[in-house]
Amino acid sequence: MANPNNPTGTYLSKFELIELRKKLRKNILLVVDDAYSEYMINSDYKSGLNLFKNRQNVFILRTFSKIYGLSSLRIGWGYGPKKIIEGLNIIKPPFNVNEVAQKAAIESLKDKKFISRSIKHNIYYAAKLKNFLNNYNISSNDVSANFLLLDFTKCKFKAKHFYKKLKTKGIILRLTENGYNIKNRLRLTIGSRTDSLKFIRVVKSIFNK
């Protein structure tokens, strides 16, 4: 279970997640994907790692692809009971994570200032873009992870049309119809200040034509 979820940006509160674990049989392994947990400042949210660190029937996934910006290195990690780790070590392929990726991941953990800046940046620009798009009747989920799921139900343009217009300007969003089977939606990842401001300019030009 991805919490928060991709691509909807929705999440289970700490109480809902605990209740889910209670209602599952003890011999069922609950796997919680915490990929976007660092972005979550919501008071009712708790990461799977914080909730279930000492449980024997929960496994937690984390990644360096999101808040740490190391997506091209394809590195992540997991936390769980010893017997599960031992089982994973038996079936994992050899050399599944290269040395460069491992060293980059270790160094990234030391850069606390970068993480703090990234969280503040994401909160600011996610809210800015959400409010901006509301002016064009493009709604989205509440700010949670580092992306917004854009809903074109009330917009004068369809998601596919908007996607194609953006693409001609060098901006590529994710179509959710393919893969996720969510129609008339686009997923917008929160980028840099330059990228976000360019997106705003391009959207204005599309709607003002």
Coordinates of C-alpha atoms in Angstrom, one line a residue, residues 18-201:
I18 CA -3.4 1.0 12.4
E19 CA -7.0 -0.1 12.0
L20 CA -6.2 -1.8 8.7
R21 CA -3.3 -3.7 10.3
K22 CA -5.6 -4.8 13.2
K23 CA -8.2 -6.2 10.8
L24 CA -5.8 -8.2 8.7
R25 CA -4.9 -11.7 9.8
K26 CA -1.6 -11.8 11.6
N27 CA -0.1 -14.1 9.0
I28 CA -0.7 -11.5 6.3
L29 CA 2.3 -9.3 5.6
L30 CA 1.3 -5.6 5.3
V31 CA 3.7 -3.8 3.0
V32 CA 3.6 0.0 3.3
D33 CA 5.3 2.2 0.7
D34 CA 6.6 5.3 2.4
A35 CA 8.0 6.8 -0.8
Y36 CA 6.5 10.3 -0.3
S37 CA 6.4 10.4 3.5
E38 CA 8.9 13.2 3.9
Y39 CA 6.6 15.6 2.1
M40 CA 3.7 14.9 4.5
I41 CA 3.1 17.6 7.1
N42 CA -0.5 16.7 7.8
S43 CA -1.1 16.3 11.5
D44 CA -3.2 13.1 11.1
Y45 CA -0.4 11.3 9.1
K46 CA 2.3 9.0 10.4
S47 CA 4.7 7.1 8.2
G48 CA 4.6 3.3 8.2
L49 CA 8.1 3.3 9.6
N50 CA 7.1 5.3 12.7
L51 CA 3.9 3.3 13.3
F52 CA 5.2 -0.3 12.7
K53 CA 8.9 -0.2 13.4
N54 CA 8.8 -3.1 15.8
R55 CA 6.0 -5.2 14.2
Q56 CA 6.7 -8.7 12.8
N57 CA 4.0 -8.6 10.2
V58 CA 4.7 -5.2 8.5
F59 CA 7.4 -4.3 5.9
I60 CA 8.2 -0.7 5.1
L61 CA 9.6 0.5 1.7
R62 CA 11.5 3.8 1.3
T63 CA 13.2 5.4 -1.8
F64 CA 15.9 7.9 -2.7
S65 CA 14.1 8.8 -5.9
K66 CA 11.8 11.4 -4.4
I67 CA 12.9 13.8 -1.7
Y68 CA 16.6 12.9 -2.2
G69 CA 16.5 13.5 -6.0
L70 CA 18.4 10.3 -6.9
S71 CA 15.7 8.7 -9.2
S72 CA 18.2 8.0 -12.0
L73 CA 20.3 5.8 -9.6
R74 CA 17.3 3.5 -8.9
I75 CA 18.0 2.9 -5.2
G76 CA 15.7 2.4 -2.3
W77 CA 15.6 0.4 1.0
G78 CA 13.3 -1.6 3.1
Y79 CA 12.8 -2.1 6.9
G80 CA 11.2 -5.2 8.4
P81 CA 11.5 -8.3 10.5
K82 CA 14.7 -10.3 10.3
K83 CA 13.0 -13.3 8.8
I84 CA 11.6 -11.3 5.9
I85 CA 15.0 -9.6 5.3
E86 CA 16.7 -13.1 5.2
G87 CA 14.1 -14.3 2.7
L88 CA 14.7 -11.3 0.5
N89 CA 18.5 -11.8 0.6
I90 CA 18.0 -15.4 -0.7
I91 CA 16.0 -14.4 -3.8
K92 CA 17.5 -11.0 -4.7
P93 CA 19.8 -10.9 -7.7
P94 CA 23.5 -10.3 -7.1
F95 CA 24.8 -6.7 -7.5
N96 CA 21.3 -5.4 -7.6
V97 CA 22.4 -1.9 -6.4
N98 CA 25.7 -0.5 -7.8
E99 CA 28.4 1.1 -5.6
V100 CA 27.9 4.6 -7.0
A101 CA 24.2 4.5 -6.1
Q102 CA 25.0 3.3 -2.6
K103 CA 27.6 6.0 -1.9
A104 CA 25.3 8.7 -3.3
A105 CA 22.5 7.5 -1.1
I106 CA 24.7 7.5 2.0
E107 CA 25.9 11.1 1.3
S108 CA 22.4 12.3 0.6
L109 CA 21.2 11.3 4.1
K110 CA 23.7 13.7 5.6
D111 CA 22.3 16.8 3.7
K112 CA 19.6 17.8 6.2
K113 CA 19.5 21.4 4.8
F114 CA 18.6 20.2 1.3
I115 CA 15.7 18.1 2.6
S116 CA 14.3 21.0 4.6
R117 CA 14.6 23.3 1.6
S118 CA 13.0 20.8 -0.6
I119 CA 10.0 20.3 1.7
K120 CA 9.4 24.0 2.0
H121 CA 9.7 24.4 -1.8
N122 CA 7.3 21.6 -2.5
I123 CA 4.7 23.0 -0.1
Y124 CA 4.9 26.5 -1.5
Y125 CA 4.8 25.6 -5.2
A126 CA 2.2 22.9 -4.9
A127 CA -0.1 25.3 -3.2
K128 CA 0.7 28.1 -5.7
L129 CA 0.0 25.8 -8.7
K130 CA -3.1 24.3 -7.2
N131 CA -4.6 27.8 -6.6
F132 CA -3.5 29.0 -10.1
L133 CA -5.1 26.0 -11.9
N134 CA -8.3 26.5 -10.0
N135 CA -8.8 29.8 -12.0
Y136 CA -9.2 27.6 -15.1
N137 CA -11.5 25.1 -13.4
I138 CA -8.8 22.5 -13.1
S139 CA -9.1 21.0 -9.7
S140 CA -6.7 18.7 -7.8
N141 CA -6.2 16.8 -4.6
D142 CA -5.1 18.5 -1.4
V143 CA -1.3 19.1 -1.2
S144 CA 0.3 15.9 0.2
A145 CA 3.1 14.4 -1.9
N146 CA 5.2 16.2 -4.6
F147 CA 2.6 16.0 -7.3
L148 CA -1.0 17.1 -8.1
L149 CA -3.6 15.0 -9.8
L150 CA -5.3 17.4 -12.2
D151 CA -9.0 16.9 -12.8
F152 CA -10.4 18.4 -16.1
T153 CA -14.0 17.5 -15.5
K154 CA -15.1 21.1 -15.2
C155 CA -12.4 22.6 -17.5
K156 CA -13.2 23.7 -21.1
F157 CA -10.3 21.5 -22.3
K158 CA -10.0 17.7 -22.0
A159 CA -6.9 16.3 -20.3
K160 CA -5.5 14.8 -23.6
H161 CA -5.9 18.1 -25.4
F162 CA -4.1 20.0 -22.6
Y163 CA -1.4 17.4 -22.5
K164 CA -0.7 17.8 -26.2
K165 CA -0.6 21.6 -26.0
L166 CA 1.9 21.4 -23.1
K167 CA 4.0 18.9 -24.9
T168 CA 4.6 21.3 -27.9
K169 CA 6.1 23.7 -25.3
G170 CA 8.5 21.1 -23.9
I171 CA 6.4 20.3 -20.8
I172 CA 5.4 16.7 -20.3
L173 CA 2.8 15.7 -17.7
R174 CA 1.7 12.1 -17.1
L175 CA -1.5 10.9 -18.7
T176 CA -3.3 8.7 -16.1
E177 CA -5.6 7.0 -18.6
N178 CA -2.9 4.6 -19.7
G179 CA -1.6 2.5 -16.8
Y180 CA -3.8 3.9 -14.1
N181 CA -7.1 3.8 -16.1
I182 CA -8.1 7.2 -14.6
K183 CA -9.7 9.2 -17.4
N184 CA -9.5 13.0 -18.0
R185 CA -6.7 13.5 -15.5
L186 CA -3.1 14.5 -15.6
R187 CA -0.4 14.1 -12.9
L188 CA 1.8 17.2 -12.4
T189 CA 5.0 16.7 -10.5
I190 CA 6.2 19.8 -8.6
G191 CA 9.5 20.9 -10.3
S192 CA 12.0 23.7 -9.7
R193 CA 11.1 27.3 -9.4
T194 CA 12.0 27.9 -13.1
D195 CA 9.9 24.9 -14.2
S196 CA 6.9 26.0 -12.1
L197 CA 7.0 29.5 -13.4
K198 CA 7.4 28.3 -17.0
F199 CA 4.4 26.0 -16.5
I200 CA 2.3 29.0 -15.3
R201 CA 3.3 31.1 -18.3

